mmCIF file of C-alpha atoms in Angstrom:
data_model
loop_
_atom_site.group_PDB
_atom_site.id
_atom_site.type_symbol
_atom_site.label_atom_id
_atom_site.label_comp_id
_atom_site.label_asym_id
_atom_site.label_seq_id
_atom_site.Cartn_x
_atom_site.Cartn_y
_atom_site.Cartn_z
ATOM 1 C CA THR G 1 121.189 40.455 184.929
ATOM 2 C CA SER G 2 118.975 37.682 186.260
ATOM 3 C CA LEU G 3 116.986 38.083 189.456
ATOM 4 C CA SER G 4 117.167 35.766 192.437
ATOM 5 C CA LEU G 5 113.916 34.074 193.405
ATOM 6 C CA SER G 6 113.327 36.465 196.299
ATOM 7 C CA GLN G 7 114.024 39.489 194.056
ATOM 8 C CA PHE G 8 111.620 38.109 191.437
ATOM 9 C CA LEU G 9 108.885 37.569 194.041
ATOM 10 C CA ARG G 10 109.458 41.040 195.532
ATOM 11 C CA ARG G 11 109.218 42.549 192.029
ATOM 12 C CA GLN G 12 105.906 40.744 191.517
ATOM 13 C CA GLN G 13 104.648 42.188 194.824
ATOM 14 C CA VAL G 14 105.618 45.698 193.737
ATOM 15 C CA LEU G 15 103.938 45.356 190.338
ATOM 16 C CA GLN G 16 100.813 43.915 191.933
ATOM 17 C CA LEU G 17 100.673 46.825 194.397
ATOM 18 C CA TYR G 18 101.108 49.334 191.548
ATOM 19 C CA ARG G 19 98.249 47.765 189.588
ATOM 20 C CA LYS G 20 95.982 47.703 192.666
ATOM 21 C CA ILE G 21 96.697 51.383 193.355
ATOM 22 C CA LEU G 22 95.946 52.380 189.753
ATOM 23 C CA ARG G 23 92.719 50.341 189.835
ATOM 24 C CA ALA G 24 91.626 52.050 193.052
ATOM 25 C CA ILE G 25 92.442 55.472 191.589
ATOM 26 C CA ARG G 26 90.061 54.748 188.691
ATOM 27 C CA GLU G 27 87.230 54.790 191.252
ATOM 28 C CA VAL G 28 87.972 58.395 192.307
ATOM 29 C CA PRO G 29 85.027 60.465 191.047
ATOM 30 C CA ALA G 30 86.757 63.785 190.259
ATOM 31 C CA GLU G 31 88.912 63.827 187.108
ATOM 32 C CA ALA G 32 91.424 66.311 188.574
ATOM 33 C CA ASP G 33 91.869 64.169 191.716
ATOM 34 C CA ARG G 34 92.280 61.043 189.588
ATOM 35 C CA ARG G 35 94.975 62.697 187.483
ATOM 36 C CA TYR G 36 96.770 64.028 190.568
ATOM 37 C CA LEU G 37 96.751 60.620 192.306
ATOM 38 C CA LYS G 38 97.876 58.796 189.168
ATOM 39 C CA ASP G 39 100.786 61.204 188.689
ATOM 40 C CA TRP G 40 101.662 60.897 192.381
ATOM 41 C CA ALA G 41 101.639 57.067 192.264
ATOM 42 C CA ARG G 42 103.658 56.944 189.046
ATOM 43 C CA GLU G 43 106.245 59.345 190.469
ATOM 44 C CA GLU G 44 106.552 57.449 193.787
ATOM 45 C CA PHE G 45 107.198 54.150 192.013
ATOM 46 C CA ARG G 46 109.575 55.760 189.488
ATOM 47 C CA ARG G 47 111.520 57.507 192.272
ATOM 48 C CA ASN G 48 112.089 54.209 194.082
ATOM 49 C CA LYS G 49 112.619 51.913 191.089
ATOM 50 C CA ASP G 50 116.353 51.538 191.700
ATOM 51 C CA ALA G 51 116.007 50.540 195.362
ATOM 52 C CA THR G 52 117.860 47.306 196.133
ATOM 53 C CA GLU G 53 117.901 47.128 199.934
ATOM 54 C CA GLU G 54 115.487 44.310 200.894
ATOM 55 C CA ASP G 55 114.328 45.889 204.160
ATOM 56 C CA ALA G 56 113.720 49.256 202.502
ATOM 57 C CA ILE G 57 111.720 47.625 199.697
ATOM 58 C CA ARG G 58 109.649 45.647 202.201
ATOM 59 C CA MET G 59 108.959 48.831 204.144
ATOM 60 C CA MET G 60 107.911 50.691 200.971
ATOM 61 C CA ILE G 61 105.548 47.838 200.030
ATOM 62 C CA THR G 62 104.019 47.981 203.517
ATOM 63 C CA GLN G 63 103.598 51.770 203.269
ATOM 64 C CA GLY G 64 102.096 51.429 199.801
ATOM 65 C CA ASN G 65 99.585 48.854 201.042
ATOM 66 C CA MET G 66 98.608 51.133 203.931
ATOM 67 C CA GLN G 67 98.084 54.041 201.529
ATOM 68 C CA LEU G 68 96.028 51.780 199.247
ATOM 69 C CA ARG G 69 93.812 50.703 202.168
ATOM 70 C CA GLU G 70 93.373 54.350 203.178
ATOM 71 C CA LEU G 71 92.346 55.285 199.619
ATOM 72 C CA GLU G 72 89.891 52.364 199.456
ATOM 73 C CA ARG G 73 88.431 53.323 202.842
ATOM 74 C CA THR G 74 88.023 56.949 201.720
ATOM 75 C CA LEU G 75 86.296 55.835 198.517
ATOM 76 C CA ARG G 76 83.921 53.562 200.462
ATOM 77 C CA LEU G 77 83.038 56.431 202.813
ATOM 78 C CA ALA G 78 82.450 58.780 199.878
ATOM 79 C CA LYS G 79 80.022 56.288 198.317
ATOM 80 C CA SER G 80 77.997 55.740 201.495
#
């Protein structure tokens, strides 16, 4: 099954978000928290991998980006 251009671009967005989240999680100081967050992220993406509705996918990407920003903000505060 080949993807349409918009599906391909959306898939790239999702993969990019996943990589950014995992990179941010690497900065979490506590090993147990890192493991928990990594498992949580992996499970969230796995649970939604079969989503096809464009609006739902866009909304999930937006939510994921907000959660990423919140994690980055928390990490910055912890370092200061």
